[in-house]
PDB file of C-alpha atoms in Angstrom:
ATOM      1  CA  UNK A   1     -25.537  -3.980 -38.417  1.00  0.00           C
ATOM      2  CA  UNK A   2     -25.595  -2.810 -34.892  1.00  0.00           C
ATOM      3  CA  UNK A   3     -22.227  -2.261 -33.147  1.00  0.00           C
ATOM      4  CA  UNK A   4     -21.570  -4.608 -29.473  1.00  0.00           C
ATOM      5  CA  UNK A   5     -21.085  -2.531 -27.133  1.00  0.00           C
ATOM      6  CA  UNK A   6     -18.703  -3.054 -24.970  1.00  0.00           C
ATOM      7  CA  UNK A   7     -20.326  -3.641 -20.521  1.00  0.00           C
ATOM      8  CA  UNK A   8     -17.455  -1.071 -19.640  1.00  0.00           C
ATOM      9  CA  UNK A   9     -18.823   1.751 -22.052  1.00  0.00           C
ATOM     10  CA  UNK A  10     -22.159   1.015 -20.876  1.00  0.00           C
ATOM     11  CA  UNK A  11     -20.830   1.377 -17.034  1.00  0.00           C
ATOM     12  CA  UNK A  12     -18.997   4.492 -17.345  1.00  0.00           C
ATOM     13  CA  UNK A  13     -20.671   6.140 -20.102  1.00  0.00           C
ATOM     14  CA  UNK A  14     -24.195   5.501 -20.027  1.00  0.00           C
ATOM     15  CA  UNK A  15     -25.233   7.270 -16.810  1.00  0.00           C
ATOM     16  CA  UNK A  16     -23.719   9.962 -17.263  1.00  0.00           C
ATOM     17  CA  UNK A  17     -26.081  10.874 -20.294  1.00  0.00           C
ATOM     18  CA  UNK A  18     -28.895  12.597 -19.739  1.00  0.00           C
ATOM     19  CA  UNK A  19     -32.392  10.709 -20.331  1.00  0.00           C
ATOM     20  CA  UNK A  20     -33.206  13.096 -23.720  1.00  0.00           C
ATOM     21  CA  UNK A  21     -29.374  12.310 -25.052  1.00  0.00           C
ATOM     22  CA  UNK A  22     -29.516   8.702 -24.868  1.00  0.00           C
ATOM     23  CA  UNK A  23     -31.620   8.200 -27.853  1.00  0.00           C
ATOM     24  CA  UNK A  24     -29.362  10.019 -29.980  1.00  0.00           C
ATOM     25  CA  UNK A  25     -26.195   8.471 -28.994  1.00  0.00           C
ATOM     26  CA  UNK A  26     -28.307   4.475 -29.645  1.00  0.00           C
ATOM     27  CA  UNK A  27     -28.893   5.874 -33.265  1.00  0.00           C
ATOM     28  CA  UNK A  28     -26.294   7.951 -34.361  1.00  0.00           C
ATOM     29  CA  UNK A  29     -24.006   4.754 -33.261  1.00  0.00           C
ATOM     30  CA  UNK A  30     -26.233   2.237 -34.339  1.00  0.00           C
ATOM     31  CA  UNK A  31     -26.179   0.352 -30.981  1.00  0.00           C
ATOM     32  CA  UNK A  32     -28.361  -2.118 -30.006  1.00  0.00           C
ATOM     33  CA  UNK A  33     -28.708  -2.003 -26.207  1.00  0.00           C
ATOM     34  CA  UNK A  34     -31.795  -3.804 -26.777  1.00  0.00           C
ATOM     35  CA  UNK A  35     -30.566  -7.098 -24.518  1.00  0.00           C
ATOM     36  CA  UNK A  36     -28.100  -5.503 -22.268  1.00  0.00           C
ATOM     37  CA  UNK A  37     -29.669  -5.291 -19.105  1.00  0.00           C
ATOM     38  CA  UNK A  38     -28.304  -4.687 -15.876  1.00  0.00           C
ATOM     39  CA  UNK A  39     -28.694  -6.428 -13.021  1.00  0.00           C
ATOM     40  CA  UNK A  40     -30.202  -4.438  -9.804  1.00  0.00           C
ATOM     41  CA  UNK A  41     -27.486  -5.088  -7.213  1.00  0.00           C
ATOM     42  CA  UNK A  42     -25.493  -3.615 -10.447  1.00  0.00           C
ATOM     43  CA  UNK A  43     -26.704  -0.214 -10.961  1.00  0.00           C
ATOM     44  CA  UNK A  44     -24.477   2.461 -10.187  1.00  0.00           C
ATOM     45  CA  UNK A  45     -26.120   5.148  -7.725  1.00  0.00           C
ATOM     46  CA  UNK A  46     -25.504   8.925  -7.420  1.00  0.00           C
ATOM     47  CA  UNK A  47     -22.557   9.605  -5.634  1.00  0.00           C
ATOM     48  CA  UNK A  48     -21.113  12.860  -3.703  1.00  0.00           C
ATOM     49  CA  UNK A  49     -17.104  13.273  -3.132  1.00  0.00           C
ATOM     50  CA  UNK A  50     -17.292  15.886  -0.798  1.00  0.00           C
ATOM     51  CA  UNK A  51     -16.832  15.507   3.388  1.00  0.00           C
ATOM     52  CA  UNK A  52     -19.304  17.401   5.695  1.00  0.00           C
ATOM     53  CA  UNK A  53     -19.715  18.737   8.994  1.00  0.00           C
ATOM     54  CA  UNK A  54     -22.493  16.804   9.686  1.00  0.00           C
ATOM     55  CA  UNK A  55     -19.981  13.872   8.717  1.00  0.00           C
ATOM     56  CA  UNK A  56     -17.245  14.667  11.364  1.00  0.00           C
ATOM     57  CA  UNK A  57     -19.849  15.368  14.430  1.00  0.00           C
ATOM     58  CA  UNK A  58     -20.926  11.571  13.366  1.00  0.00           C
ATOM     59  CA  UNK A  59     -17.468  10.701  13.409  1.00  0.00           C
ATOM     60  CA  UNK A  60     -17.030  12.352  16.483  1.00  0.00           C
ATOM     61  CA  UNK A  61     -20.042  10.771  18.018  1.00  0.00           C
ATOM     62  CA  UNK A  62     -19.147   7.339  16.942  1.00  0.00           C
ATOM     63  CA  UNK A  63     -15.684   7.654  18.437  1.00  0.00           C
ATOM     64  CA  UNK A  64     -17.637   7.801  22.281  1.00  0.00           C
ATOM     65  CA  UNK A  65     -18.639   4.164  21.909  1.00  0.00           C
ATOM     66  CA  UNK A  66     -16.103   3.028  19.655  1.00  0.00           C
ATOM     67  CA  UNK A  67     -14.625   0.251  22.370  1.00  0.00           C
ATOM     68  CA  UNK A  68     -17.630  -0.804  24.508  1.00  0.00           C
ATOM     69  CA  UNK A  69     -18.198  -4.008  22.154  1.00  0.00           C
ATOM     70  CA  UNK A  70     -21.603  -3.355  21.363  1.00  0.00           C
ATOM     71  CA  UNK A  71     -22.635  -4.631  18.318  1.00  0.00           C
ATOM     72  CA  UNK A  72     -22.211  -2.295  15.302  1.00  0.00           C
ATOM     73  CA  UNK A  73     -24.242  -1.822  12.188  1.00  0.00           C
ATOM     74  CA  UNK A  74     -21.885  -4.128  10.372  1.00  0.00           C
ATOM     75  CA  UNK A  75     -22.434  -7.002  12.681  1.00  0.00           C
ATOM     76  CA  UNK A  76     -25.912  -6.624  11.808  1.00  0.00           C
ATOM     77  CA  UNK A  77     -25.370  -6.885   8.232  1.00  0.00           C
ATOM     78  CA  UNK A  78     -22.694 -10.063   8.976  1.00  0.00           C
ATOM     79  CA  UNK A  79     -25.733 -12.087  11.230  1.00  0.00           C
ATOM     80  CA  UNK A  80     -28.744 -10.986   8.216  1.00  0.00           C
ATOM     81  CA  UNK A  81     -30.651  -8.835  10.571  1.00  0.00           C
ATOM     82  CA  UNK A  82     -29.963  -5.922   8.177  1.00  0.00           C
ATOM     83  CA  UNK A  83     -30.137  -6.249   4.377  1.00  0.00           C
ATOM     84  CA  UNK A  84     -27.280  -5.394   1.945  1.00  0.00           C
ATOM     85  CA  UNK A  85     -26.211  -5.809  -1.062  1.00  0.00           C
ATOM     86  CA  UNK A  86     -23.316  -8.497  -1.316  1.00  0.00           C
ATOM     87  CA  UNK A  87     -20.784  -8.264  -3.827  1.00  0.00           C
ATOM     88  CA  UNK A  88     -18.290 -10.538  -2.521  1.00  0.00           C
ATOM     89  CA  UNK A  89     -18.589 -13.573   0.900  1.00  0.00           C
ATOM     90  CA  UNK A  90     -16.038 -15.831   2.363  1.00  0.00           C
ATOM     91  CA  UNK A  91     -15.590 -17.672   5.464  1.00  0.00           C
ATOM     92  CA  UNK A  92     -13.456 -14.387   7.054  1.00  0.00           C
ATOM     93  CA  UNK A  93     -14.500 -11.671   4.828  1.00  0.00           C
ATOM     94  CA  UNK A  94     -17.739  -9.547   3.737  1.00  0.00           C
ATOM     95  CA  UNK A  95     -17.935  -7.382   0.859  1.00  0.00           C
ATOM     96  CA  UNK A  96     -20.991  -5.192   0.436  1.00  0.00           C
ATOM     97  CA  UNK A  97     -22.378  -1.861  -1.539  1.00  0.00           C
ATOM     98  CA  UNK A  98     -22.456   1.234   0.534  1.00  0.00           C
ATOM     99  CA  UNK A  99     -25.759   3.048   0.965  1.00  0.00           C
ATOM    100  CA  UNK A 100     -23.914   6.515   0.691  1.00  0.00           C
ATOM    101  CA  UNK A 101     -21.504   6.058  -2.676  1.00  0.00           C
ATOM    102  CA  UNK A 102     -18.631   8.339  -3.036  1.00  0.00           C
ATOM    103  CA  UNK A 103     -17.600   6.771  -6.599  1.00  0.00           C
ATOM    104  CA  UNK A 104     -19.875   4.789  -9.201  1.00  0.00           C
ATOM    105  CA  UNK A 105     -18.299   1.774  -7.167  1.00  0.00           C
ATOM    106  CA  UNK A 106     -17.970   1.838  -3.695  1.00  0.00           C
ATOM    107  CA  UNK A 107     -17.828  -1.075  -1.776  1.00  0.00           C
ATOM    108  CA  UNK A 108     -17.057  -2.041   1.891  1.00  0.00           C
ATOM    109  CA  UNK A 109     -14.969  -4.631   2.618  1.00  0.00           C
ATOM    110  CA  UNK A 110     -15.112  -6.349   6.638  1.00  0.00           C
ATOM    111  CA  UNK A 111     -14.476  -8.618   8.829  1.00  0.00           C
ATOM    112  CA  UNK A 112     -16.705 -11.277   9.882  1.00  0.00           C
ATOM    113  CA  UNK A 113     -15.513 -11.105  13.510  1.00  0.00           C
ATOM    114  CA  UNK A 114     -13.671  -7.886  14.708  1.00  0.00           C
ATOM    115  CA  UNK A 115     -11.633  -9.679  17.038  1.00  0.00           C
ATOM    116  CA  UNK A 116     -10.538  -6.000  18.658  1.00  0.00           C
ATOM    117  CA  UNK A 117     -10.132  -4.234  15.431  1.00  0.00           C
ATOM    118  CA  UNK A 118     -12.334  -1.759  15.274  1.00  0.00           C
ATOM    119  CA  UNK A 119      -9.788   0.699  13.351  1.00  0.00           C
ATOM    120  CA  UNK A 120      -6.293   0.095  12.191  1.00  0.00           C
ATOM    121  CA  UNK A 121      -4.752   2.105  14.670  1.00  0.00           C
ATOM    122  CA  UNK A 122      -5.810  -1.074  17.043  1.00  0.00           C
ATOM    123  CA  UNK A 123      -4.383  -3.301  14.824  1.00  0.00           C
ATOM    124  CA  UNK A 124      -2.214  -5.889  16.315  1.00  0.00           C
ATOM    125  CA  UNK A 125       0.616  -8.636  15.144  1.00  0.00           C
ATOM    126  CA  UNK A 126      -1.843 -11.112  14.909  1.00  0.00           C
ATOM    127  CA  UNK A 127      -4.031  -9.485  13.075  1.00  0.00           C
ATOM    128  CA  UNK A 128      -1.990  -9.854  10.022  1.00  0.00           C
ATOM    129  CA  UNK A 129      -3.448 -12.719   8.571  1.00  0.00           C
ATOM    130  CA  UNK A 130      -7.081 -11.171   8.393  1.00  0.00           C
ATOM    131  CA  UNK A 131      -5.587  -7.821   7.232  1.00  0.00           C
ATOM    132  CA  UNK A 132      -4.293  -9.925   4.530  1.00  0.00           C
ATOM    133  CA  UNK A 133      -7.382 -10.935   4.069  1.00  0.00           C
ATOM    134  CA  UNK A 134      -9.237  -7.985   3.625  1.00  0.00           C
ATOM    135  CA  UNK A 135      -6.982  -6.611   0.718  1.00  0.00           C
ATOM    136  CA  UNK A 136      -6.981  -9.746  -1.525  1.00  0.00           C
ATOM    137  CA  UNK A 137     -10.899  -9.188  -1.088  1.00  0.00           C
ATOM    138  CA  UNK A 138     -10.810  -5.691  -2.082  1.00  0.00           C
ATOM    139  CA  UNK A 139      -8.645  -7.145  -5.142  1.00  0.00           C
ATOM    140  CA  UNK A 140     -11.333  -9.644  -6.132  1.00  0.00           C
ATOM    141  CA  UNK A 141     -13.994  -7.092  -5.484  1.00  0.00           C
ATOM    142  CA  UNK A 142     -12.852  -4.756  -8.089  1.00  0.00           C
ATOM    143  CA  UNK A 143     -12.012  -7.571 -10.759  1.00  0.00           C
ATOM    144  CA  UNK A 144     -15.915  -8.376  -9.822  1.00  0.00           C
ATOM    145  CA  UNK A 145     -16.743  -5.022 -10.702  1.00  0.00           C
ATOM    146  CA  UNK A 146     -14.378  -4.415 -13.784  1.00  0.00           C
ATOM    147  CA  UNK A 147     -12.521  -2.002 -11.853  1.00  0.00           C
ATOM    148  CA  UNK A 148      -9.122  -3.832 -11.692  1.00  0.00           C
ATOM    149  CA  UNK A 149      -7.601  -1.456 -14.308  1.00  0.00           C
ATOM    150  CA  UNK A 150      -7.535   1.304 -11.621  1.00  0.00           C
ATOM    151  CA  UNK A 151      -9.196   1.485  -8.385  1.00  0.00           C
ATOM    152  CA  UNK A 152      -8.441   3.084  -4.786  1.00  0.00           C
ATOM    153  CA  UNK A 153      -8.530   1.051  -1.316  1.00  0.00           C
ATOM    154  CA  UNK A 154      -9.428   3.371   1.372  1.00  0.00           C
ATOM    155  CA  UNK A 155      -9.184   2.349   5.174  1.00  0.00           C
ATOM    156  CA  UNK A 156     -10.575   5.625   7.779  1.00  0.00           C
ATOM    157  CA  UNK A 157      -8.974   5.611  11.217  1.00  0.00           C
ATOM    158  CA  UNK A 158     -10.196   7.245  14.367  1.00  0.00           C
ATOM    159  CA  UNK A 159     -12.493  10.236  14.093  1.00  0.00           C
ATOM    160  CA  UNK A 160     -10.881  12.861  12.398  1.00  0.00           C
ATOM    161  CA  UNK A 161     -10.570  10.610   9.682  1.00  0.00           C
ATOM    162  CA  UNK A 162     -14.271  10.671   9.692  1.00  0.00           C
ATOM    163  CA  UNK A 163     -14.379   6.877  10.541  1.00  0.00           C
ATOM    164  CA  UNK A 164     -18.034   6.522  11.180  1.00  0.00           C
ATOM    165  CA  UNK A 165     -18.410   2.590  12.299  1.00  0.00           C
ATOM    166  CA  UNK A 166     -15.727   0.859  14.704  1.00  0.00           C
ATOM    167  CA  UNK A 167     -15.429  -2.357  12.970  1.00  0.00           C
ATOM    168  CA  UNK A 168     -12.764  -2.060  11.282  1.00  0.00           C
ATOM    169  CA  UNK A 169     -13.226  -1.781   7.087  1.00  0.00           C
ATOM    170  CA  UNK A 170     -12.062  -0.877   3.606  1.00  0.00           C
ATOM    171  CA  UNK A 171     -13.879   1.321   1.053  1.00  0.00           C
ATOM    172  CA  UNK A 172     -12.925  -0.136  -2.647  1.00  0.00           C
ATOM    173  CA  UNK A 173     -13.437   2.989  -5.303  1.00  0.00           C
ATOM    174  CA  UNK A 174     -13.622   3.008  -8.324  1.00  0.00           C
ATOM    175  CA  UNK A 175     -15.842   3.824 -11.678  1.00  0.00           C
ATOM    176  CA  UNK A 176     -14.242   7.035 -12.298  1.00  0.00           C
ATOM    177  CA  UNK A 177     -11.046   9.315 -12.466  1.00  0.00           C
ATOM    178  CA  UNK A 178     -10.036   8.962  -8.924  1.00  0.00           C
ATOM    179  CA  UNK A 179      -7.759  12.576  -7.681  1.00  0.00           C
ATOM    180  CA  UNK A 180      -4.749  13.350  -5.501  1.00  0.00           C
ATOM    181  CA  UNK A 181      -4.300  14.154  -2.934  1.00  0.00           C
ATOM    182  CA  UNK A 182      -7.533  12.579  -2.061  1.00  0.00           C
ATOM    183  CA  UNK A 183      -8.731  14.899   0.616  1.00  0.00           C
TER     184      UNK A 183
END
């Protein structure tokens, strides 16, 4: 009889096997993977943990413009007119896979309308409500992605913390051992 296999195993486990070793592990514990299959927006992608030069000159560069309104990449993905993968939508809030993963989940968590917070250094009294906001969504994001046992909540401010977009957002981490001090 083949043993269930629990999705978590499968989450944390499974990629990290090589192609050649997965075989092996099916049959020596008499899994049947057969019907798991995972959904697309689902799939974990490669991720790299480490901050680069090339990373703070962006920073850097995004810092110049970082008041002038203009629309950001973000508000692109809010009004459709770039595509992403949604994890998580509300009236206030969007929650959406980044295209550069530092963990096997790493989601961004925004605003709908920036409303002057393009970092959390700009944050004012009444923004309180939508901060609010944005941390219960990074909550249900990681119960969405069966995270909620242990998962990290990341918000970069001005540019040498590498913030890269001025719209103000949260990275939700998780998917592996996360370290300290984080960097």
């Amino acid at each position: 009889m083949a043993a269930t296999v629990p999705f978590s195993f499968l989450r944390n486990y499974w990629p990290l096997l090589s192609a050649s070793a997965r075989p092996f592990v099916v049959k020596a514990h008499n899994l049947n993977i057969s019907k798991f299959v995972v959904p697309l927006q689902c799939r974990r992608l490669p991720f790299s943990a480490s901050a680069s030069n090339d990373e703070q000159a962006a920073a850097k560069a995004a810092a110049v413009n970082a008041d002038s309104g203009a629309p950001t990449i973000f508000d692109k993905i809010i009004n459709k007119e770039i595509p992403s993968s949604i994890v998580y939508e509300d009236e206030k809030v969007l929650a959406f896979r980044d295209i550069s993963p530092q963990a096997p989940v790493h989601v961004l968590v925004i605003p709908k309308f920036r409303d002057g917070l393009t970092e959390l250094g700009k944050a004012e009294a009444r923004h309180g409500e939508i901060l609010g906001e944005l941390l219960y969504a990074a909550k249900i994001v990681a119960e969405k992605e069966g995270i909620l046992d242990g998962f990290r909540v990341v918000i970069n401010s001005g540019p040498t913390a590498c913030q890269s977009v001025y719209h103000l957002h949260l990275h939700v981490l998780g998917g592996r051992q996360m370290n300290w001090p984080p960097g």
